[in-house]
């Protein structure tokens, strides 16, 4: 028996982000260096050391979803449904594949944190009877995937991966494997997060992960010597992956081919990456196709959180993965504009990588004014760069030591 690995392509993308509420708005903002970080508006920060976040703006679920769905879902599910709707509509996949061959892998690092906090307050103030019967089905982290499956009658494999800040990249990578190995013809995949709450901000802040900056243009500073932590973001991003022959047969627009996925674990520390960068480098190498283009034709959308250790570790890992060519590849961190979207970050950054590849434009790392000598690679400071590309990578690192890297190339290359 000969087992044939199937080719996998991207035919749809959707996004709800701090810099735009569609994938096209998101991309346009990145290219133009738009900063989505500002003072937190969703709660009073007068007693908090941490006052900045990258909130999704101008998002009214009642305008994007039916009233029942808007009322019965947490903010992270609302984001996910809207991003999935955009991706599915762009792909044209609906009605072209058997429901049993359409799957959903959409994860969340935390799940319905707004609901959790609200219902806990209800319990403390009014007792058990005040807790909503919708508490659990609004909160659990798999419920975005469940709601998307219901919306699109996707009866194939359905999972909600939770690998912290690598969640969305893991979800896309595992969806790629599901199609490649014949378990599905198409997958709706990505991640969603909505955790800008007093409790989450205090928690991340007290574990020394957040920047306490008050200037939005000096807050999320990947690879800059002034960096002092990440800025929390929120949103969702979803891709439609499809078996290549199926997409080609129906004449779908193909944005890129998924040509690799690497997943490893540092097995080192619950929050800190291994400073040796060995397993991050291995995840990158595992994702790479057998034949590489010239280094100048490669773009890497870095995890680039702006924490002191992460950026140094990622620099070391890229050097381990690419050796003497590391300084010649193009790198940037779009978290400089979006903040850290946690479980949604990997999918948003995969979209950025795909559109960089398609358009030959590398989005910048904004506000990179004082590059750290220990972060000495080409991070595309402050201005987008127009240059032809043949391979795009996106790396994600999560608490617990989770590492993932996705690789995309033009179809036929």
CSV table of C-alpha atoms in Angstrom, one decimal:
chain,number,residue,atom,x,y,z
A,1,UNK,CA,0.0,0.0,0.0
A,2,UNK,CA,1.4,3.4,-1.0
A,3,UNK,CA,0.5,6.3,1.3
A,4,UNK,CA,0.4,9.6,-0.6
A,5,UNK,CA,0.9,12.8,1.4
A,6,UNK,CA,-1.7,15.4,0.2
A,7,UNK,CA,-0.7,19.0,-0.5
A,8,UNK,CA,-2.4,21.6,1.6
A,9,UNK,CA,-3.2,25.2,0.6
A,10,UNK,CA,-4.7,28.3,2.2
A,11,UNK,CA,-8.0,29.4,0.5
A,12,UNK,CA,-9.5,31.7,3.1
A,13,UNK,CA,-8.4,34.1,5.9
A,14,UNK,CA,-10.4,36.2,8.4
A,15,UNK,CA,-9.3,38.4,11.3
A,16,UNK,CA,-10.6,40.5,14.1
A,17,UNK,CA,-7.6,42.4,15.6
A,18,UNK,CA,-6.5,45.5,17.5
A,19,UNK,CA,-5.6,47.2,14.2
A,20,UNK,CA,-8.5,46.1,11.9
A,21,UNK,CA,-11.6,43.9,12.0
A,22,UNK,CA,-11.0,42.1,8.7
A,23,UNK,CA,-8.0,40.4,7.2
A,24,UNK,CA,-7.6,43.2,4.6
A,25,UNK,CA,-7.8,46.0,7.3
A,26,UNK,CA,-5.4,44.1,9.4
A,27,UNK,CA,-2.9,43.8,6.6
A,28,UNK,CA,-3.2,47.4,5.5
A,29,UNK,CA,-2.6,48.5,9.1
A,30,UNK,CA,0.5,46.4,9.4
A,31,UNK,CA,2.1,47.6,6.2
A,32,UNK,CA,1.5,51.2,7.3
A,33,UNK,CA,2.9,50.7,10.8
A,34,UNK,CA,-0.4,51.4,12.6
A,35,UNK,CA,-0.1,51.0,16.4
A,36,UNK,CA,-3.1,49.3,18.0
A,37,UNK,CA,-1.9,49.9,21.5
A,38,UNK,CA,-3.6,52.5,23.8
A,39,UNK,CA,-5.0,53.1,27.3
A,40,UNK,CA,-7.3,50.3,28.4
A,41,UNK,CA,-10.9,51.3,28.1
A,42,UNK,CA,-12.8,48.2,29.2
A,43,UNK,CA,-12.0,48.6,32.9
A,44,UNK,CA,-10.7,51.2,35.3
A,45,UNK,CA,-6.9,51.2,35.4
A,46,UNK,CA,-6.5,54.0,38.0
A,47,UNK,CA,-5.2,51.5,40.6
A,48,UNK,CA,-3.2,49.3,38.1
A,49,UNK,CA,0.5,49.5,37.3
A,50,UNK,CA,-0.4,48.3,33.8
A,51,UNK,CA,-2.5,50.7,31.9
A,52,UNK,CA,-2.0,49.9,28.2
A,53,UNK,CA,-3.4,47.1,26.0
A,54,UNK,CA,-4.2,46.4,22.4
A,55,UNK,CA,-8.0,46.2,22.4
A,56,UNK,CA,-10.2,45.3,19.5
A,57,UNK,CA,-11.9,48.6,18.5
A,58,UNK,CA,-15.3,49.4,17.0
A,59,UNK,CA,-16.6,45.8,17.4
A,60,UNK,CA,-20.3,45.4,18.1
A,61,UNK,CA,-21.3,41.8,18.2
A,62,UNK,CA,-24.9,42.8,17.6
A,63,UNK,CA,-23.9,44.2,14.2
A,64,UNK,CA,-21.9,41.1,13.2
A,65,UNK,CA,-23.9,38.2,14.7
A,66,UNK,CA,-27.6,37.4,15.3
A,67,UNK,CA,-29.0,38.6,18.6
A,68,UNK,CA,-29.2,35.2,20.2
A,69,UNK,CA,-25.6,34.3,19.4
A,70,UNK,CA,-24.4,37.6,20.6
A,71,UNK,CA,-26.2,37.2,23.9
A,72,UNK,CA,-25.2,33.6,24.5
A,73,UNK,CA,-21.5,33.8,23.7
A,74,UNK,CA,-18.3,35.2,25.3
A,75,UNK,CA,-16.3,37.8,23.6
A,76,UNK,CA,-13.7,35.3,22.5
A,77,UNK,CA,-16.3,33.2,20.7
A,78,UNK,CA,-17.8,36.3,19.0
A,79,UNK,CA,-14.3,37.2,17.7
A,80,UNK,CA,-13.8,33.6,16.5
A,81,UNK,CA,-17.2,33.4,14.7
A,82,UNK,CA,-16.6,36.7,12.9
A,83,UNK,CA,-13.1,35.7,11.8
A,84,UNK,CA,-14.4,32.3,10.7
A,85,UNK,CA,-17.3,33.8,8.7
A,86,UNK,CA,-14.9,36.0,6.8
A,87,UNK,CA,-12.5,33.1,6.1
A,88,UNK,CA,-15.2,30.7,5.0
A,89,UNK,CA,-16.8,33.3,2.7
A,90,UNK,CA,-13.5,34.2,1.2
A,91,UNK,CA,-12.7,30.6,0.5
A,92,UNK,CA,-16.0,29.6,-1.0
A,93,UNK,CA,-15.6,26.3,0.7
A,94,UNK,CA,-19.3,26.1,2.0
A,95,UNK,CA,-21.3,23.5,0.0
A,96,UNK,CA,-18.3,22.1,-1.9
A,97,UNK,CA,-17.2,19.5,0.6
A,98,UNK,CA,-19.0,16.7,2.5
A,99,UNK,CA,-19.7,17.9,6.1
A,100,UNK,CA,-17.8,14.9,7.4
A,101,UNK,CA,-14.7,16.1,5.5
A,102,UNK,CA,-14.8,19.6,6.9
A,103,UNK,CA,-13.2,20.0,10.4
A,104,UNK,CA,-12.5,22.8,12.9
A,105,UNK,CA,-9.4,23.3,14.9
A,106,UNK,CA,-9.8,26.7,16.6
A,107,UNK,CA,-8.2,27.1,20.0
A,108,UNK,CA,-7.9,29.5,22.9
A,109,UNK,CA,-5.2,29.9,25.5
A,110,UNK,CA,-7.6,30.9,28.2
A,111,UNK,CA,-11.2,30.7,26.9
A,112,UNK,CA,-14.1,32.8,28.2
A,113,UNK,CA,-12.3,34.9,30.7
A,114,UNK,CA,-14.8,37.8,30.7
A,115,UNK,CA,-17.6,35.3,31.4
A,116,UNK,CA,-15.5,33.6,34.2
A,117,UNK,CA,-14.8,36.9,35.9
A,118,UNK,CA,-18.4,38.1,35.6
A,119,UNK,CA,-19.9,34.9,36.9
A,120,UNK,CA,-17.5,34.6,39.8
A,121,UNK,CA,-18.5,38.1,40.9
A,122,UNK,CA,-22.1,37.1,40.6
A,123,UNK,CA,-21.4,34.1,42.9
A,124,UNK,CA,-19.7,36.2,45.5
A,125,UNK,CA,-22.3,38.9,45.5
A,126,UNK,CA,-25.5,36.8,45.2
A,127,UNK,CA,-24.7,33.2,45.8
A,128,UNK,CA,-25.1,30.1,43.6
A,129,UNK,CA,-28.5,31.1,42.2
A,130,UNK,CA,-27.1,34.2,40.6
A,131,UNK,CA,-24.7,32.2,38.4
A,132,UNK,CA,-26.0,32.1,34.8
A,133,UNK,CA,-26.9,28.7,33.3
A,134,UNK,CA,-24.9,29.9,30.3
A,135,UNK,CA,-21.7,30.2,32.4
A,136,UNK,CA,-20.1,26.9,31.4
A,137,UNK,CA,-21.1,26.9,27.7
A,138,UNK,CA,-19.9,30.5,27.3
A,139,UNK,CA,-16.6,29.9,29.2
A,140,UNK,CA,-15.1,26.6,28.2
A,141,UNK,CA,-12.2,27.0,25.7
A,142,UNK,CA,-13.4,24.5,23.2
A,143,UNK,CA,-16.7,26.4,22.6
A,144,UNK,CA,-15.4,28.6,19.9
A,145,UNK,CA,-14.6,25.5,17.8
A,146,UNK,CA,-18.0,24.1,18.7
A,147,UNK,CA,-19.9,27.2,17.7
A,148,UNK,CA,-18.0,27.4,14.4
A,149,UNK,CA,-18.8,23.8,13.6
A,150,UNK,CA,-22.5,24.4,14.3
A,151,UNK,CA,-22.5,27.5,12.1
A,152,UNK,CA,-20.9,25.8,9.1
A,153,UNK,CA,-22.1,22.2,9.7
A,154,UNK,CA,-18.5,21.0,9.9
A,155,UNK,CA,-18.8,17.4,11.1
A,156,UNK,CA,-15.2,16.4,10.6
A,157,UNK,CA,-12.4,16.4,13.2
A,158,UNK,CA,-13.0,19.1,15.8
A,159,UNK,CA,-10.4,20.1,18.5
A,160,UNK,CA,-9.5,23.1,20.6
A,161,UNK,CA,-5.8,23.1,21.2
A,162,UNK,CA,-4.4,25.0,24.1
A,163,UNK,CA,-0.7,25.6,23.9
A,164,UNK,CA,-0.7,29.0,25.5
A,165,UNK,CA,0.7,31.6,23.2
A,166,UNK,CA,1.5,29.0,20.5
A,167,UNK,CA,-2.2,27.9,20.4
A,168,UNK,CA,-3.2,29.2,17.0
A,169,UNK,CA,0.0,28.0,15.3
A,170,UNK,CA,-0.5,24.6,16.8
A,171,UNK,CA,-4.1,24.6,15.6
A,172,UNK,CA,-3.1,25.5,12.0
A,173,UNK,CA,-0.2,23.0,12.0
A,174,UNK,CA,-2.3,20.2,13.3
A,175,UNK,CA,-5.0,21.1,10.7
A,176,UNK,CA,-2.3,20.9,8.0
A,177,UNK,CA,-1.4,17.4,9.2
A,178,UNK,CA,-5.1,16.3,9.3
A,179,UNK,CA,-5.5,17.2,5.6
A,180,UNK,CA,-2.0,16.0,4.6
A,181,UNK,CA,-2.7,12.6,6.1
A,182,UNK,CA,-6.2,12.3,4.7
A,183,UNK,CA,-8.4,12.9,7.8
A,184,UNK,CA,-10.2,15.8,6.2
A,185,UNK,CA,-10.5,17.6,2.9
A,186,UNK,CA,-10.7,21.1,4.5
A,187,UNK,CA,-10.2,22.6,7.9
A,188,UNK,CA,-11.3,25.9,9.6
A,189,UNK,CA,-8.4,26.6,11.9
A,190,UNK,CA,-6.9,29.3,14.1
A,191,UNK,CA,-7.3,30.9,17.5
A,192,UNK,CA,-9.2,33.4,19.5
A,193,UNK,CA,-8.6,35.3,22.8
A,194,UNK,CA,-10.4,38.0,24.8
A,195,UNK,CA,-8.7,38.2,28.2
A,196,UNK,CA,-8.1,41.9,28.8
A,197,UNK,CA,-9.7,41.9,32.3
A,198,UNK,CA,-8.5,43.2,35.7
A,199,UNK,CA,-7.7,39.6,36.8
A,200,UNK,CA,-5.7,38.6,33.7
A,201,UNK,CA,-3.8,41.9,33.6
A,202,UNK,CA,-2.9,41.5,37.3
A,203,UNK,CA,-1.9,37.9,36.8
A,204,UNK,CA,0.3,38.4,33.8
A,205,UNK,CA,1.7,41.6,35.4
A,206,UNK,CA,2.5,39.9,38.7
A,207,UNK,CA,4.4,37.1,36.9
A,208,UNK,CA,6.6,39.8,35.4
A,209,UNK,CA,5.5,39.3,31.8
A,210,UNK,CA,3.9,42.7,31.1
A,211,UNK,CA,5.3,46.0,30.2
A,212,UNK,CA,4.4,48.8,32.6
A,213,UNK,CA,5.1,51.5,30.1
A,214,UNK,CA,2.7,54.5,29.9
A,215,UNK,CA,3.7,55.6,26.4
A,216,UNK,CA,2.0,53.5,23.7
A,217,UNK,CA,4.8,54.1,21.3
A,218,UNK,CA,7.4,52.8,23.8
A,219,UNK,CA,5.4,49.9,25.1
A,220,UNK,CA,5.6,46.8,22.8
A,221,UNK,CA,9.3,46.9,21.8
A,222,UNK,CA,10.5,43.6,20.3
A,223,UNK,CA,14.2,43.4,19.9
A,224,UNK,CA,14.7,46.9,21.4
A,225,UNK,CA,17.1,47.3,24.3
A,226,UNK,CA,14.3,49.3,26.1
A,227,UNK,CA,11.8,46.4,26.1
A,228,UNK,CA,10.3,45.5,29.4
A,229,UNK,CA,7.5,43.0,28.7
A,230,UNK,CA,4.6,42.4,26.4
A,231,UNK,CA,1.4,44.3,25.9
A,232,UNK,CA,-1.8,42.3,26.1
A,233,UNK,CA,-3.9,42.1,23.0
A,234,UNK,CA,-7.1,40.4,21.9
A,235,UNK,CA,-8.8,39.2,18.8
A,236,UNK,CA,-9.1,36.2,16.5
A,237,UNK,CA,-7.7,35.0,13.3
A,238,UNK,CA,-8.9,32.0,11.2
A,239,UNK,CA,-7.7,30.3,8.1
A,240,UNK,CA,-9.3,27.8,5.8
A,241,UNK,CA,-6.9,25.1,4.7
A,242,UNK,CA,-7.8,22.8,1.9
A,243,UNK,CA,-6.5,19.8,0.1
A,244,UNK,CA,-4.8,21.2,-3.1
A,245,UNK,CA,-6.5,19.1,-5.7
A,246,UNK,CA,-9.9,19.9,-4.2
A,247,UNK,CA,-9.2,23.6,-4.2
A,248,UNK,CA,-7.8,23.5,-7.7
A,249,UNK,CA,-10.8,21.5,-9.1
A,250,UNK,CA,-13.3,24.1,-7.8
A,251,UNK,CA,-11.2,27.0,-9.0
A,252,UNK,CA,-10.6,28.5,-5.6
A,253,UNK,CA,-8.2,31.4,-5.1
A,254,UNK,CA,-5.1,30.0,-3.4
A,255,UNK,CA,-3.1,32.4,-1.3
A,256,UNK,CA,-0.2,30.1,-0.4
A,257,UNK,CA,0.7,26.5,0.1
A,258,UNK,CA,1.5,25.2,3.6
A,259,UNK,CA,4.9,23.5,3.1
A,260,UNK,CA,5.9,22.7,6.7
A,261,UNK,CA,5.1,22.6,10.4
A,262,UNK,CA,7.4,22.0,13.3
A,263,UNK,CA,6.3,21.5,16.9
A,264,UNK,CA,8.6,21.0,19.9
A,265,UNK,CA,8.8,21.6,23.6
A,266,UNK,CA,11.6,23.2,25.6
A,267,UNK,CA,10.8,21.0,28.7
A,268,UNK,CA,12.7,23.7,30.6
A,269,UNK,CA,10.5,26.1,32.6
A,270,UNK,CA,6.8,26.9,33.0
A,271,UNK,CA,7.1,30.5,31.8
A,272,UNK,CA,10.6,31.2,30.5
A,273,UNK,CA,12.0,29.9,27.2
A,274,UNK,CA,15.2,27.9,27.3
A,275,UNK,CA,17.9,30.6,26.6
A,276,UNK,CA,19.8,28.1,24.5
A,277,UNK,CA,17.0,28.2,21.9
A,278,UNK,CA,17.7,24.6,20.9
A,279,UNK,CA,14.1,23.4,20.6
A,280,UNK,CA,12.8,26.6,19.0
A,281,UNK,CA,15.5,26.2,16.4
A,282,UNK,CA,14.5,22.5,15.9
A,283,UNK,CA,10.8,23.6,15.4
A,284,UNK,CA,12.0,26.0,12.7
A,285,UNK,CA,14.2,23.3,11.0
A,286,UNK,CA,11.3,20.8,11.1
A,287,UNK,CA,9.1,23.2,9.3
A,288,UNK,CA,11.5,24.0,6.5
A,289,UNK,CA,11.1,22.4,3.0
A,290,UNK,CA,13.9,20.3,1.7
A,291,UNK,CA,15.0,22.9,-0.7
A,292,UNK,CA,15.4,26.5,0.5
A,293,UNK,CA,15.5,29.7,-1.5
A,294,UNK,CA,18.2,32.3,-1.1
A,295,UNK,CA,18.1,33.8,2.5
A,296,UNK,CA,17.1,37.1,1.1
A,297,UNK,CA,13.9,35.5,-0.2
A,298,UNK,CA,12.8,34.3,3.2
A,299,UNK,CA,10.6,36.2,5.7
A,300,UNK,CA,10.1,35.1,9.3
A,301,UNK,CA,7.3,36.6,11.4
A,302,UNK,CA,8.9,36.3,14.8
A,303,UNK,CA,7.1,35.6,18.0
A,304,UNK,CA,8.9,38.8,19.2
A,305,UNK,CA,7.0,39.6,22.4
A,306,UNK,CA,9.2,42.3,23.7
A,307,UNK,CA,10.1,40.4,26.9
A,308,UNK,CA,13.8,40.6,27.8
A,309,UNK,CA,14.5,36.8,27.6
A,310,UNK,CA,12.2,35.9,24.7
A,311,UNK,CA,13.7,38.1,22.1
A,312,UNK,CA,17.3,37.1,22.9
A,313,UNK,CA,16.3,33.4,22.9
A,314,UNK,CA,14.5,33.8,19.5
A,315,UNK,CA,17.6,35.5,18.1
A,316,UNK,CA,19.7,32.6,19.2
A,317,UNK,CA,17.3,30.1,17.8
A,318,UNK,CA,17.2,31.7,14.4
A,319,UNK,CA,21.0,31.6,14.3
A,320,UNK,CA,20.9,28.0,15.2
A,321,UNK,CA,18.4,27.2,12.5
A,322,UNK,CA,19.9,29.2,9.7
A,323,UNK,CA,23.6,29.3,10.7
A,324,UNK,CA,25.7,31.9,8.7
A,325,UNK,CA,22.6,32.9,6.7
A,326,UNK,CA,20.6,34.1,9.7
A,327,UNK,CA,21.6,37.7,9.2
A,328,UNK,CA,20.4,37.7,5.6
A,329,UNK,CA,16.8,36.6,6.2
A,330,UNK,CA,14.0,39.2,6.7
A,331,UNK,CA,12.4,39.2,10.2
A,332,UNK,CA,9.8,41.4,11.9
A,333,UNK,CA,7.5,41.3,14.9
A,334,UNK,CA,4.0,42.5,14.2
A,335,UNK,CA,3.3,42.3,18.0
A,336,UNK,CA,4.9,45.8,18.0
A,337,UNK,CA,1.6,46.9,16.6
A,338,UNK,CA,-1.0,44.3,17.7
A,339,UNK,CA,0.4,43.6,21.2
A,340,UNK,CA,0.3,40.0,22.2
A,341,UNK,CA,-3.0,38.4,21.1
A,342,UNK,CA,-2.1,35.3,23.2
A,343,UNK,CA,-3.9,32.2,21.8
A,344,UNK,CA,-4.9,34.1,18.7
A,345,UNK,CA,-1.4,35.5,17.9
A,346,UNK,CA,-0.1,32.6,15.8
A,347,UNK,CA,-3.0,32.8,13.4
A,348,UNK,CA,-2.9,36.5,13.0
A,349,UNK,CA,0.8,36.3,12.4
A,350,UNK,CA,0.3,33.4,9.9
A,351,UNK,CA,-2.0,35.7,7.9
A,352,UNK,CA,0.7,38.4,8.1
A,353,UNK,CA,3.3,35.9,6.8
A,354,UNK,CA,1.1,34.7,4.0
A,355,UNK,CA,0.2,38.2,2.8
A,356,UNK,CA,3.9,39.3,3.0
A,357,UNK,CA,4.7,36.4,0.8
A,358,UNK,CA,1.8,37.1,-1.6
A,359,UNK,CA,2.4,40.8,-1.9
A,360,UNK,CA,6.2,40.9,-1.6
A,361,UNK,CA,6.0,43.3,1.4
A,362,UNK,CA,7.5,42.8,4.8
A,363,UNK,CA,5.6,44.5,7.6
A,364,UNK,CA,7.8,46.5,10.0
A,365,UNK,CA,8.8,46.2,13.6
A,366,UNK,CA,7.6,49.6,14.7
A,367,UNK,CA,9.2,51.7,17.4
A,368,UNK,CA,12.5,49.8,17.1
A,369,UNK,CA,14.8,52.7,17.8
A,370,UNK,CA,17.5,51.2,20.0
A,371,UNK,CA,18.2,47.7,18.7
A,372,UNK,CA,19.6,45.4,21.4
A,373,UNK,CA,23.2,44.3,20.6
A,374,UNK,CA,22.1,40.8,21.7
A,375,UNK,CA,19.3,40.9,19.1
A,376,UNK,CA,21.5,41.5,16.1
A,377,UNK,CA,19.5,40.2,13.1
A,378,UNK,CA,17.5,42.1,10.4
A,379,UNK,CA,14.2,43.0,12.1
A,380,UNK,CA,12.9,45.4,9.5
A,381,UNK,CA,12.7,48.5,11.8
A,382,UNK,CA,9.9,51.0,11.4
A,383,UNK,CA,9.2,50.9,7.7
A,384,UNK,CA,7.8,48.2,5.5
A,385,UNK,CA,10.1,46.7,3.0
A,386,UNK,CA,9.1,45.8,-0.6
A,387,UNK,CA,11.0,42.7,-1.8
A,388,UNK,CA,10.1,39.5,-3.6
A,389,UNK,CA,9.7,36.5,-1.3
A,390,UNK,CA,9.7,32.7,-1.9
A,391,UNK,CA,9.2,31.4,1.7
A,392,UNK,CA,7.4,32.8,4.8
A,393,UNK,CA,7.7,31.4,8.3
A,394,UNK,CA,5.8,32.2,11.5
A,395,UNK,CA,7.1,31.2,14.9
A,396,UNK,CA,5.2,31.0,18.2
A,397,UNK,CA,6.4,30.2,21.7
A,398,UNK,CA,4.1,29.5,24.6
A,399,UNK,CA,4.2,29.2,28.4
A,400,UNK,CA,5.0,25.6,29.2
A,401,UNK,CA,7.8,25.6,26.6
A,402,UNK,CA,5.5,25.0,23.6
A,403,UNK,CA,7.1,25.9,20.3
A,404,UNK,CA,5.5,25.9,16.8
A,405,UNK,CA,6.7,27.1,13.4
A,406,UNK,CA,4.6,27.3,10.2
A,407,UNK,CA,6.0,27.5,6.7
A,408,UNK,CA,4.3,28.9,3.6
A,409,UNK,CA,5.3,29.1,-0.1
A,410,UNK,CA,3.7,30.1,-3.4
A,411,UNK,CA,1.8,27.2,-5.0
A,412,UNK,CA,3.9,25.2,-7.4
A,413,UNK,CA,7.2,26.4,-6.0
